[in-house]
Coordinates of C-alpha atoms in Angstrom, one line a residue:
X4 CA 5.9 15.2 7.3
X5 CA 5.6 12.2 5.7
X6 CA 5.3 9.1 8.0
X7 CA 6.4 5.7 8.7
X8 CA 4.8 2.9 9.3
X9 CA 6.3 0.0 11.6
X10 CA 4.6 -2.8 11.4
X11 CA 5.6 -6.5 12.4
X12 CA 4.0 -9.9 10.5
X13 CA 0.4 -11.0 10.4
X14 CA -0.8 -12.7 13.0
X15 CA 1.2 -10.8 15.7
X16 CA 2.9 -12.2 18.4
X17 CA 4.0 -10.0 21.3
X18 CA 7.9 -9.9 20.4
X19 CA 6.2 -8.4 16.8
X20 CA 4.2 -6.0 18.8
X21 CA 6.6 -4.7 21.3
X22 CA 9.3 -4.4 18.8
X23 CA 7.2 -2.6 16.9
X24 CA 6.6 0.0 19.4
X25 CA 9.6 0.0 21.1
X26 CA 11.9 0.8 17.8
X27 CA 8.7 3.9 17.3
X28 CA 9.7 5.3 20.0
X29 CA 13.3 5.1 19.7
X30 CA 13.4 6.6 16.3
X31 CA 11.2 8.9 17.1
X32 CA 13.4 10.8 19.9
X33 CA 15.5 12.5 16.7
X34 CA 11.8 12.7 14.6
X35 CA 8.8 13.3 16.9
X36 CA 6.1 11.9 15.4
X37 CA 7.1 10.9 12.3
X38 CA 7.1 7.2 12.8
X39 CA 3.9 4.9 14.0
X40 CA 4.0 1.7 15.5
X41 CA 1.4 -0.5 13.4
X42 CA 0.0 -4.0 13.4
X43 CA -2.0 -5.7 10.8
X44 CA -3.5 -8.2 12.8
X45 CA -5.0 -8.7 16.4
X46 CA -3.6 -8.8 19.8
X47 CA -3.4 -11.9 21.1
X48 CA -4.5 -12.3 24.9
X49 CA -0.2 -12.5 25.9
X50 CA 0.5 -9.6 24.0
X51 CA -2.2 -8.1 26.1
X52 CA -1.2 -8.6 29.2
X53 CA 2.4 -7.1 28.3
X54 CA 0.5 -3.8 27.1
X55 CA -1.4 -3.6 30.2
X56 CA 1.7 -4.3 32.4
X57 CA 3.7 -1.5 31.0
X58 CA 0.9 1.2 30.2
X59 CA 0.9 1.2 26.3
X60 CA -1.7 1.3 24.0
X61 CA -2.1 -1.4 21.3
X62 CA -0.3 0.0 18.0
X63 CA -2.4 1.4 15.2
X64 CA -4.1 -1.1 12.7
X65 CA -3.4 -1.1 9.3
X66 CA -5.2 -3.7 6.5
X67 CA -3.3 -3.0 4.0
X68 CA 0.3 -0.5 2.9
X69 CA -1.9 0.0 -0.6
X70 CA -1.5 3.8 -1.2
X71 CA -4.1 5.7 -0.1
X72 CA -5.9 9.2 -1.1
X73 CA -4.7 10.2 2.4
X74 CA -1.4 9.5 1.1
X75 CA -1.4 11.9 -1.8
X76 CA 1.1 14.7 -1.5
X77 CA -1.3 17.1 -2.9
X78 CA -5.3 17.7 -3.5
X79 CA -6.7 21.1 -4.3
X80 CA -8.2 22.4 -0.8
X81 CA -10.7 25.8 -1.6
X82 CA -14.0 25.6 -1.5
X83 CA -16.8 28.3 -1.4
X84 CA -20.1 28.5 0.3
X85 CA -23.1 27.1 -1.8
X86 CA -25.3 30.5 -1.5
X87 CA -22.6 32.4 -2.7
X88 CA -23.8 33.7 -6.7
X89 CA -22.5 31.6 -9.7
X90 CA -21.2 34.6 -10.4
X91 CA -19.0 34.9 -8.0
X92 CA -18.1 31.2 -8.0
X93 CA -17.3 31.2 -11.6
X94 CA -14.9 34.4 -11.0
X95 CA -13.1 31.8 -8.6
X96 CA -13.1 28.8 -11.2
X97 CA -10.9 31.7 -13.0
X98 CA -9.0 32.4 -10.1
X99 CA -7.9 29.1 -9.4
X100 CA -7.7 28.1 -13.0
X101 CA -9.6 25.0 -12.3
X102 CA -13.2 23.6 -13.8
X103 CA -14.7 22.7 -11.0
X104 CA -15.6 24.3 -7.6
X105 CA -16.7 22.3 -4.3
X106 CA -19.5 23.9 -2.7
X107 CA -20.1 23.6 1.0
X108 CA -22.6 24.6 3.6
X109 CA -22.3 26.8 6.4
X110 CA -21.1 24.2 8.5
X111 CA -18.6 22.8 5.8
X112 CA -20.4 20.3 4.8
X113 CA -20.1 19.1 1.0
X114 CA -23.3 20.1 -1.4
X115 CA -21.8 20.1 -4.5
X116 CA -20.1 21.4 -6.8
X117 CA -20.3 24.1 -9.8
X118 CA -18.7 23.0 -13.2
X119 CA -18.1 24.4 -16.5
X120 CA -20.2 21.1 -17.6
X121 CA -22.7 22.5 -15.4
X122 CA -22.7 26.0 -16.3
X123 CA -22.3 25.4 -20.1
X124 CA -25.6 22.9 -19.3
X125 CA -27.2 25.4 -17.5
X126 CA -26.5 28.3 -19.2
X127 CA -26.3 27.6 -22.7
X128 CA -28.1 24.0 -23.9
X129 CA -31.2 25.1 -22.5
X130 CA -33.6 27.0 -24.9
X131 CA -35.7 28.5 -22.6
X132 CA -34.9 30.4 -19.7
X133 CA -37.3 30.4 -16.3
X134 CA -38.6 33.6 -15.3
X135 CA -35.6 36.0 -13.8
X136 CA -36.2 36.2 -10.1
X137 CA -33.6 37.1 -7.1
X138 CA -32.9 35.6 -3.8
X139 CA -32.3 38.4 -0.8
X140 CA -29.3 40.3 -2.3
X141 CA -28.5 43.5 -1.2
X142 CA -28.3 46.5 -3.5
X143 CA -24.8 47.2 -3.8
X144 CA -24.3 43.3 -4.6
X145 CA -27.0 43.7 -7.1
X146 CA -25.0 46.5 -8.7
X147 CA -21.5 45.0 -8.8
X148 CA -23.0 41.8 -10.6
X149 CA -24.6 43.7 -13.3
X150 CA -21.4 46.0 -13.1
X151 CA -23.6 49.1 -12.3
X152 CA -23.8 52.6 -10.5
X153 CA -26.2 53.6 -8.1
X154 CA -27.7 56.2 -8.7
X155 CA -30.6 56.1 -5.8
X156 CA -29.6 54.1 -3.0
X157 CA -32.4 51.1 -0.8
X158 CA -31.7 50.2 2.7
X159 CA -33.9 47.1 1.8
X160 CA -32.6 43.2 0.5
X161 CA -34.2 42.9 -2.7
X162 CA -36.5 39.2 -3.4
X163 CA -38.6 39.3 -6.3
X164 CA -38.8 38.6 -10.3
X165 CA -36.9 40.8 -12.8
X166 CA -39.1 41.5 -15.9
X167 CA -37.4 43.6 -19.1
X168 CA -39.8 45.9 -20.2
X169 CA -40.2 45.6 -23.8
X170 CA -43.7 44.6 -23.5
X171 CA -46.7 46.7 -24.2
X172 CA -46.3 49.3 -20.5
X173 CA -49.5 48.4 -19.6
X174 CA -48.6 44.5 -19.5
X175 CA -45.4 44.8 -17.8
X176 CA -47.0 46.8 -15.2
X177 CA -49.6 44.0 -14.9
X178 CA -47.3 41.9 -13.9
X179 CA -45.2 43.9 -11.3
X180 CA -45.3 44.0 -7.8
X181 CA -43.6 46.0 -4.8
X182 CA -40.4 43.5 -4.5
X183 CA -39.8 43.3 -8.3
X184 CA -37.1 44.7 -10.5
X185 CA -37.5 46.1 -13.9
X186 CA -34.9 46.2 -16.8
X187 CA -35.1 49.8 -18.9
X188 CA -33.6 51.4 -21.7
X189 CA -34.0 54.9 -22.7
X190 CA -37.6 55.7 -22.3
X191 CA -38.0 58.5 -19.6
X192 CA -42.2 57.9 -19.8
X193 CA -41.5 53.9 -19.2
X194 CA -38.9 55.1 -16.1
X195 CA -41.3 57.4 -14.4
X196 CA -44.3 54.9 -14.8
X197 CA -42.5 52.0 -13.8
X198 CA -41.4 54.1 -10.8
X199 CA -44.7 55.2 -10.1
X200 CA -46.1 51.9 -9.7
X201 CA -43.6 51.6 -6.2
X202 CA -41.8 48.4 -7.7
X203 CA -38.2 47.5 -5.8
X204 CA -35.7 48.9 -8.2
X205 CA -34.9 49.8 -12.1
X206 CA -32.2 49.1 -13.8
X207 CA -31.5 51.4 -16.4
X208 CA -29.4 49.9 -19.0
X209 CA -26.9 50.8 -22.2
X210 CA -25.7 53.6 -19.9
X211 CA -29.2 55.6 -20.7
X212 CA -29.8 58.8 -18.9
X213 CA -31.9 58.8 -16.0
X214 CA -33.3 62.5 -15.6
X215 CA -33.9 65.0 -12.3
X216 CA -37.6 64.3 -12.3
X217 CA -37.2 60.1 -12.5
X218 CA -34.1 60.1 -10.0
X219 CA -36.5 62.7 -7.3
X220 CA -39.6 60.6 -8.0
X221 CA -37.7 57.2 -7.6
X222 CA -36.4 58.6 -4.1
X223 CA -39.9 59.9 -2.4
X224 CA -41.1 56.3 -3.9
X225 CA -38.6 54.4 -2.4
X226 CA -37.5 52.8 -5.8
X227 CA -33.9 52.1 -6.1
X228 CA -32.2 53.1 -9.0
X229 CA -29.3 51.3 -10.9
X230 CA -27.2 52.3 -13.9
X231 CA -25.5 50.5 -16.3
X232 CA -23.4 50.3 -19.6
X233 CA -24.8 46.4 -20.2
X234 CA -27.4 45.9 -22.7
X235 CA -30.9 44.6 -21.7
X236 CA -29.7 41.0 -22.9
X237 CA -26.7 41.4 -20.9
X238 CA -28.3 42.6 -17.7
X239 CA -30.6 39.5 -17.3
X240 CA -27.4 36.9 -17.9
X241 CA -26.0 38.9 -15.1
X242 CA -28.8 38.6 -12.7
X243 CA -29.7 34.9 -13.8
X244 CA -25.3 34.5 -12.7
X245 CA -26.4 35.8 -10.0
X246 CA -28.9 33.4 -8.3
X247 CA -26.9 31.0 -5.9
X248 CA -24.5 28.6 -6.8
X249 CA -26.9 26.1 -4.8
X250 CA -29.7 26.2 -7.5
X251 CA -27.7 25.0 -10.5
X252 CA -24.7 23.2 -8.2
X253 CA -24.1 19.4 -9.6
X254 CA -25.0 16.7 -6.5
X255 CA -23.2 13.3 -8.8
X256 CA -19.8 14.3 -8.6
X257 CA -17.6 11.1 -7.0
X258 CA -17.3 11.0 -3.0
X259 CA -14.6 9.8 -1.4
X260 CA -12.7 9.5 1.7
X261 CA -9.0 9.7 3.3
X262 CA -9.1 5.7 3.2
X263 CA -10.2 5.2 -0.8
X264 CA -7.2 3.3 -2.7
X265 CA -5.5 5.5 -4.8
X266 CA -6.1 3.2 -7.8
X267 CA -10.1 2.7 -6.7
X268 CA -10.3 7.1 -6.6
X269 CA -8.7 7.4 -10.6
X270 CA -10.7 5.0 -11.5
X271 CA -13.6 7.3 -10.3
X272 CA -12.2 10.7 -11.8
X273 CA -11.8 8.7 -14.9
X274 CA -15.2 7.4 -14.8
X275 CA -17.0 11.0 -13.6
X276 CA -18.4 13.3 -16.3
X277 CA -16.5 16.1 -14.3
X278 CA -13.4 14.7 -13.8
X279 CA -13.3 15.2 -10.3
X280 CA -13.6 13.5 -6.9
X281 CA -14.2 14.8 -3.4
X282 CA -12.8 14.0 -0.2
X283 CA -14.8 14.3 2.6
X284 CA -14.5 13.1 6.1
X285 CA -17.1 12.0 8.9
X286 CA -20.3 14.0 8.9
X287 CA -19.8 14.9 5.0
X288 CA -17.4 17.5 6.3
X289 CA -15.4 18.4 3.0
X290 CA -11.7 17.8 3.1
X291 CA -10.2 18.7 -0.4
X292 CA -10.6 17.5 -4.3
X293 CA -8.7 15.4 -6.6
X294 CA -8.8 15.9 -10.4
X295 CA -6.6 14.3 -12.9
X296 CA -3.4 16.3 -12.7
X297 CA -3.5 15.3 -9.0
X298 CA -2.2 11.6 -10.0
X299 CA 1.0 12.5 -11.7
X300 CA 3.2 12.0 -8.9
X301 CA 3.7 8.0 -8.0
X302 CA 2.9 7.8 -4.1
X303 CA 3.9 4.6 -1.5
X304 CA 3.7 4.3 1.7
X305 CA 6.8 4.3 3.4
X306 CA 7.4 1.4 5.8
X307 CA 9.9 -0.4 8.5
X308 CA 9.7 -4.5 8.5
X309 CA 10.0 -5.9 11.9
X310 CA 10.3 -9.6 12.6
X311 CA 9.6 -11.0 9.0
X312 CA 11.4 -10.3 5.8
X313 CA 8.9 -12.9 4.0
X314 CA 5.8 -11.6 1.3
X315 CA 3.7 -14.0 2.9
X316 CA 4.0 -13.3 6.3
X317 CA 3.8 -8.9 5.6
X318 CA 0.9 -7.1 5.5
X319 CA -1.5 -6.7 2.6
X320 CA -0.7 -4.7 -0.1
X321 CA 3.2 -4.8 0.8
X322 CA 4.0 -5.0 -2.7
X323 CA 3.0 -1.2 -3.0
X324 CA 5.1 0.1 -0.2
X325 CA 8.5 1.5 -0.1
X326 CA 10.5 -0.7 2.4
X327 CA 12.9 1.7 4.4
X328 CA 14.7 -1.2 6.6
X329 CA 14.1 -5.0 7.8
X330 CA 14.9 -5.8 11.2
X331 CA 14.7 -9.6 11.9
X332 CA 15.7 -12.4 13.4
X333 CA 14.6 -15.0 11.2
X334 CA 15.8 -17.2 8.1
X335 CA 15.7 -14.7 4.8
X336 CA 12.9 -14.8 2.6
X337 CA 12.1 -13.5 -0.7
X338 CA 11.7 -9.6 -0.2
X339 CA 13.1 -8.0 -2.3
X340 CA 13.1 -3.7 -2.9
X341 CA 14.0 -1.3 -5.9
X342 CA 16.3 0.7 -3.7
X343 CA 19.0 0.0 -1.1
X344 CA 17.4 -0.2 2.1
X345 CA 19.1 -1.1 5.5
X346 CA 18.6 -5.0 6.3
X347 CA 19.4 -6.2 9.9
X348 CA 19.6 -10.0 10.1
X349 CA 20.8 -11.2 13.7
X350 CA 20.3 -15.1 14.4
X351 CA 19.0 -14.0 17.8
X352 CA 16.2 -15.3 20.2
X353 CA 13.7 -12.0 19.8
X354 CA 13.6 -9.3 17.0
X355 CA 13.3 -6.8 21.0
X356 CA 16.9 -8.0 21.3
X357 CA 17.6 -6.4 18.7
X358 CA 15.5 -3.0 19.6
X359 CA 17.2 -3.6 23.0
X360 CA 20.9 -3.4 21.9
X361 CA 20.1 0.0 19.7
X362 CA 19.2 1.7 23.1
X363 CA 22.3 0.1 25.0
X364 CA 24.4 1.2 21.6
X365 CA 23.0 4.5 21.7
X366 CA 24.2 5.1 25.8
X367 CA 20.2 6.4 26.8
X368 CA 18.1 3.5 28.4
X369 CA 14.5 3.7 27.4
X370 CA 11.6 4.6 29.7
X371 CA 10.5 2.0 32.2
X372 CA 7.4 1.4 29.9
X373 CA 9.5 1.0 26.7
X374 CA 12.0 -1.5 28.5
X375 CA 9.2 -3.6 29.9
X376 CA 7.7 -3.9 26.1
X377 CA 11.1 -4.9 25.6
X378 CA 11.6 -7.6 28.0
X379 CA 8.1 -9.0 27.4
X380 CA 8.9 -9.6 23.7
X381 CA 12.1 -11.8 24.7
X382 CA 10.6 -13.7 27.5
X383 CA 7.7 -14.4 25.1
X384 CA 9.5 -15.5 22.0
X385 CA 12.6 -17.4 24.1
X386 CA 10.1 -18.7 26.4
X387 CA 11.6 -17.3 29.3
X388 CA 15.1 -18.0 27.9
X389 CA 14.3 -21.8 27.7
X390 CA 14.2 -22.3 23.9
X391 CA 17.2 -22.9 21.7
X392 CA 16.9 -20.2 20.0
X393 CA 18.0 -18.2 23.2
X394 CA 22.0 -16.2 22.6
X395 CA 24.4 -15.0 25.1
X396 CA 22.9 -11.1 23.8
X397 CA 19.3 -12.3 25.0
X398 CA 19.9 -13.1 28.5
X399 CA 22.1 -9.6 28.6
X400 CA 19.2 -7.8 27.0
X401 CA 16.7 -9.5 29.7
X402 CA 19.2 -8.3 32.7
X403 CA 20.1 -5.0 31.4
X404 CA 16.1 -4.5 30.8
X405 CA 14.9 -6.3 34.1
X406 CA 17.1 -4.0 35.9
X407 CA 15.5 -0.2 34.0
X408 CA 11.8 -1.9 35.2
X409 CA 12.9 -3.5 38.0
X410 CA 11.4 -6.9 37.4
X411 CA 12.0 -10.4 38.1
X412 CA 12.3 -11.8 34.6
X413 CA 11.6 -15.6 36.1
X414 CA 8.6 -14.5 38.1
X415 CA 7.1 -12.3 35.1
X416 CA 7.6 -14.3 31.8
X417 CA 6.0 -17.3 33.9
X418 CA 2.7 -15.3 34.0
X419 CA 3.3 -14.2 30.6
X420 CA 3.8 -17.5 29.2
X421 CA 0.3 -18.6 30.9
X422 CA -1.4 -15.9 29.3
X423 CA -0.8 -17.7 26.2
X424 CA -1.9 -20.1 27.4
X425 CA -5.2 -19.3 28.7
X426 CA -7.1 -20.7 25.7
X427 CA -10.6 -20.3 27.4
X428 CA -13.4 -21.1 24.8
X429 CA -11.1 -20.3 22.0
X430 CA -12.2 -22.8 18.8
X431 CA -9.4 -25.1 18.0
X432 CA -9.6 -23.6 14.7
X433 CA -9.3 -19.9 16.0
X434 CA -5.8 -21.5 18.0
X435 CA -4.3 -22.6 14.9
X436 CA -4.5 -20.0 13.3
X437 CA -3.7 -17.7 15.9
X438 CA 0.0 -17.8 15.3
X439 CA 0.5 -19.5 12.3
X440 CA 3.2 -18.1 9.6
X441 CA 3.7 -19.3 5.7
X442 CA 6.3 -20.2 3.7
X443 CA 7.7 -21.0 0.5
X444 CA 10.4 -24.2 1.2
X445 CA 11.6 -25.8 -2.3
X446 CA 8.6 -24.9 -4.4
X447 CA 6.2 -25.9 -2.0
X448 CA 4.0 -24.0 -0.4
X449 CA 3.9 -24.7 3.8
X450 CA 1.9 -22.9 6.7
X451 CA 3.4 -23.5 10.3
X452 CA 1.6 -22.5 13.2
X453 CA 2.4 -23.1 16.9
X454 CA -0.3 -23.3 19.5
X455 CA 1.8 -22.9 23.4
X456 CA 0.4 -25.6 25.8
X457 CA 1.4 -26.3 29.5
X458 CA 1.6 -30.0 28.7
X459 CA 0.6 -32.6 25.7
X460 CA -3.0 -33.8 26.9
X461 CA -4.9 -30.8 25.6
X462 CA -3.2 -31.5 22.2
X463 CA -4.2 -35.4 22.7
X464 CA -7.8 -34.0 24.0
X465 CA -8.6 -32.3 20.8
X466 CA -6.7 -34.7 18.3
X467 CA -9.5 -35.6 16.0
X468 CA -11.4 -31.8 16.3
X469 CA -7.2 -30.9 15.4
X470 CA -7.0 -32.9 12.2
X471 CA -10.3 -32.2 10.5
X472 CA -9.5 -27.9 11.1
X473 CA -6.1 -28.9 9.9
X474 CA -7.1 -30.3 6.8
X475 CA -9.4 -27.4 6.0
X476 CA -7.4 -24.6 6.8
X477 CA -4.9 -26.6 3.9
X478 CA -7.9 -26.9 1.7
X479 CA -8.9 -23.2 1.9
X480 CA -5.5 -21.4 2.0
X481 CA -4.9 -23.5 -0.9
X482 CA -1.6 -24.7 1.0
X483 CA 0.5 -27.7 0.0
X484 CA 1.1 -28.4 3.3
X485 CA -0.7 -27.4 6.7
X486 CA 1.4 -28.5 9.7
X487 CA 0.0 -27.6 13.6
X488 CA 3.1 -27.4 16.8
X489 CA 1.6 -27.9 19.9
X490 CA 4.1 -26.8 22.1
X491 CA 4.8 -27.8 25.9
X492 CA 6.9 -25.4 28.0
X493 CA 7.1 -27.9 30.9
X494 CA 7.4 -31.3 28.9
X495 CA 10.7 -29.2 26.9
X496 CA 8.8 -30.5 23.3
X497 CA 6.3 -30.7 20.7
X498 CA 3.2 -32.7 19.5
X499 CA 3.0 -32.0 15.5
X500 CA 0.0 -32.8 13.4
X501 CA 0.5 -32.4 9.5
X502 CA -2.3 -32.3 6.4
X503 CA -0.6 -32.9 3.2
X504 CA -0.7 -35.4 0.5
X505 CA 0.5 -38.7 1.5
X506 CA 3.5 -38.8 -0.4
X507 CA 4.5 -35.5 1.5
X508 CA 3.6 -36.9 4.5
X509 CA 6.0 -40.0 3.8
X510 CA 8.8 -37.2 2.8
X511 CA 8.5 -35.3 5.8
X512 CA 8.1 -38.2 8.6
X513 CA 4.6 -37.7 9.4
X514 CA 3.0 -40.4 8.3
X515 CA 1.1 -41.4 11.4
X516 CA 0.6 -37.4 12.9
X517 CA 0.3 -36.5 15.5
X518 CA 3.9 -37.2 16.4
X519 CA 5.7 -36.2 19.3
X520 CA 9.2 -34.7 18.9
X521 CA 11.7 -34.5 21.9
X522 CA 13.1 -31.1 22.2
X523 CA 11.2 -29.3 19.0
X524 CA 10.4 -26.3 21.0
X525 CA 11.6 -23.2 18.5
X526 CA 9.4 -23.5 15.4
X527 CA 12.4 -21.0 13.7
X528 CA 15.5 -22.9 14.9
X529 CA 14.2 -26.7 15.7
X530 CA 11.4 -27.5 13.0
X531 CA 12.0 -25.3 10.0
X532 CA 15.2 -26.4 9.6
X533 CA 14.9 -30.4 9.8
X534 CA 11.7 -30.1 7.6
X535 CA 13.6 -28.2 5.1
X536 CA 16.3 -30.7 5.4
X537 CA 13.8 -33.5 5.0
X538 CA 12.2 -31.7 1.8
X539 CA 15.6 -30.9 0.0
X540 CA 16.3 -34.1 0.0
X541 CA 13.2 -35.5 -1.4

């Protein structure tokens, strides 16, 4: 299933937070699970309250939309333990038509992997190859690798060197002990002295014939006995194929995770000598492997906009996503998409009004939970239904709501507007940009941000501390102009400081900021549109 992401603006307030989870949750009634409330910022100490209220969780956070491996439709999944034999390994590499083969312990961990690089490295660049030995393999795994017959059966693992005996007898018994294997052709006087000397096993190779007297000696000696149609030369590639994939495995291949940037992991495959990444998750546990052919297919991340429809206000990477739907309440900005996508615009007091009249459409209330997310975002972004922003469908979404939770709306969005403003030992810096949105109004380019205050003395308090934060939050961001709402509930306006050049500042009326303004209280509906009016006409 591939999900959706709902995710309100950076620097979340709580009608961008309960929205957010409240519209989850409604779509996901027809879809379980399919769509995930999201954030890209933190929770401020309002928004918290709300959550705790109602018994939700704070919604997932996401940095950035940019696609991600965990995003990719497909990565090739097998893997094989690392003790298994090349042999065997390779056989899968032809099985699964692929050129590389992750290699795991018994606990799935990634090791490494084998490769044709590898075994082309291993196998055929090198001039001289070490002594032939064996880990514990049991006879009838010996015989299959060298594609033999048994002709006299061990109970024993066999662990030892392999030695082909084409040197003088009396050297290659020299050098033989009781776990050893030795590689014969047909030379019955070489097969009964080799048996004779108790080693581990023959193998008896070219299909020679192993005769009555070497097959009873062999079983009263304990030597096991293998036939085979390989050549001598043949038989020893076998068995050196047949050492585990561990000893020759490659440890440099590219690791990754479900969280590496789709652009960051090609980059790496391009870059690796194997053309191949891993995925792996915590604790190295392996998850799956990309290779080239794994990019073909273009992948986004599918999202739903709540309470913006501006670039600068979305979160990172937004340019990557697929937009599904907008849901807003605010002025339209520059978003655009390269399909049709359903855009709901309505000029109301909270984007949860908006959540709120899909449930009353759709003739099921929400849970009590859901509603009181609901009703928090309203009474938070109308300010209890004081601001001017506030419709007719707000104050029937706050009664329709206040009756499924059974709240008093006047006695609860009071203590939810304190929360906001229960500054504590917040920097001023950390309060203005707390909520603080940008724009792009007639070329230039504008941040806004609205700090809520029970009255105008902490603004008048802080004044200098508020202009010297202003002026470098301009200077950093880069921002033509920087302007700073502080906000009273109970006073019914605003105190506005503004950093800018001073021909802007003469444009826009702010010459000698801070200055109070009588009934600014909606940053959307009072101030945006009589700065706008004030710059247009510049």
């Amino acid at each position: 299933m591939n999900q959706v992401y709902i995710i309100g603006h950076k620097k979340p307030d709580t009608d961008s937070i309960c929205s957010a989870l409240a519209y989850a949750q409604f779509l996901n009634r027809k879809e379980p699970g399919k769509y995930i409330a999201a954030r890209c910022g933190p929770v401020n100490p309002e928004t918290v309250f709300a959550l705790k209220t109602f018994g939700y969780k704070s919604p997932e956070y996401i940095e950035s939309v940019v696609p991600s491996v965990s995003d990719m439709p497909f990565t090739y999944t097998m893997s094989a333990p690392a003790d298994l034999p090349t042999i065997d390994i390779a056989d899968l590499m032809t099985t699964h038509d692929v050129r590389n083969y992750p290699l795991t312990d018994e606990n799935g961990r990634f090791q490494g992997i084998l490769s044709e690089y590898v075994l082309a490295r291993t196998y055929v660049t090198r001039q001289k190859i070490e002594q032939l030995s064996f880990a514990p393999i049991t006879l009838e795994n010996l015989s299959r690798i060298v594609k033999g017959t048994i002709i006299v059966p061990s109970d024993d693992l066999i662990e030892g060197k392999v030695y082909i005996a084409i040197d003088a007898l009396h050297v290659t018994l020299s050098r033989l002990t009781e776990n050893d294997i030795a590689i014969v052709g047909d030379n019955e006087p070489v097969q009964l002295a080799l048996i004779a000397a108790g080693i581990a096993a023959i193998i008896v190779a070219d299909s020679a014939p192993v005769g009555e007297r070497a097959i009873r000696d062999a079983r009263e000696k304990g030597v096991a006995v293998i036939s085979t149609c390989l050549d001598a030369f043949g038989v020893g590639k076998m068995i050196n194929l047949s050492l585990p994939a561990r000893n020759i495995m490659a440890t440099d291949c590219p690791v990754i995770t479900g969280d590496t940037t789709i652009e960051y992991a090609k980059h790496l495959v391009s870059d690796s000598r194997y053309r191949t990444a891993i995925i792996v998750g915590e604790d190295n546990q392996y998850l799956g492997m990309l290779s080239r052919n794994t990019f073909l297919q273009d992948v986004a991340k599918q999202v739903i906009l709540l309470d913006h429809n501006e670039y600068a206000q979305a979160v990172d990477g937004i340019e990557t996503a697929e937009i599904l739907e907008i849901i807003d309440h605010h002025r339209i900005g520059a978003i655009t998409t390269l399909r049709p996508i359903r855009f709901f615009n309505d000029p109301v007091g909270s984007t949860c009004t908006i959540i709120a009249g899909k449930y009353m459409d759709s003739g099921t209330d929400p849970d009590i939970q859901t509603a009181g997310l609901l009703l928090s975002g309203i009474l938070s972004d109308t300010l209890v239904l004081r601001l001017s922003t506030t419709t007719d469908q707000d104050r029937a979404a706050v009664r329709y709501l206040a009756e499924v939770t059974d709240t008093d709306p006047e006695e609860y969005g009071t203590e939810l507007i304190r929360k906001a403003m229960d500054f504590g030992d917040a920097p001023i810096r950390d309060l203005l940009t707390a909520d603080m949105k940008g724009y792009e109004l007639f070329g230039k380019s504008i941040a806004i941000s609205q700090v809520m205050v029970p009255t105008y003395e902490f603004a008048q308090m802080h004044a200098e501390e508020i202009k010297t934060d202003a002026e470098s939050i301009r200077s950093a961001q880069n921002l033509d102009i920087f302007l700073a709402l502080f906000t009273s509930v109970f006073e019914d306006g605003s105190v506005v400081f503004a950093s800018a050049p001073s021909a802007l500042l003469e444009t826009m009326e702010l010459t000698d900021s801070p200055v109070t303004m009588k009934g600014v209280m909606s940053r959307k509906n009072d101030f945006i549109p009589y700065l706008g009016n004030l710059l247009k006409n510049s």
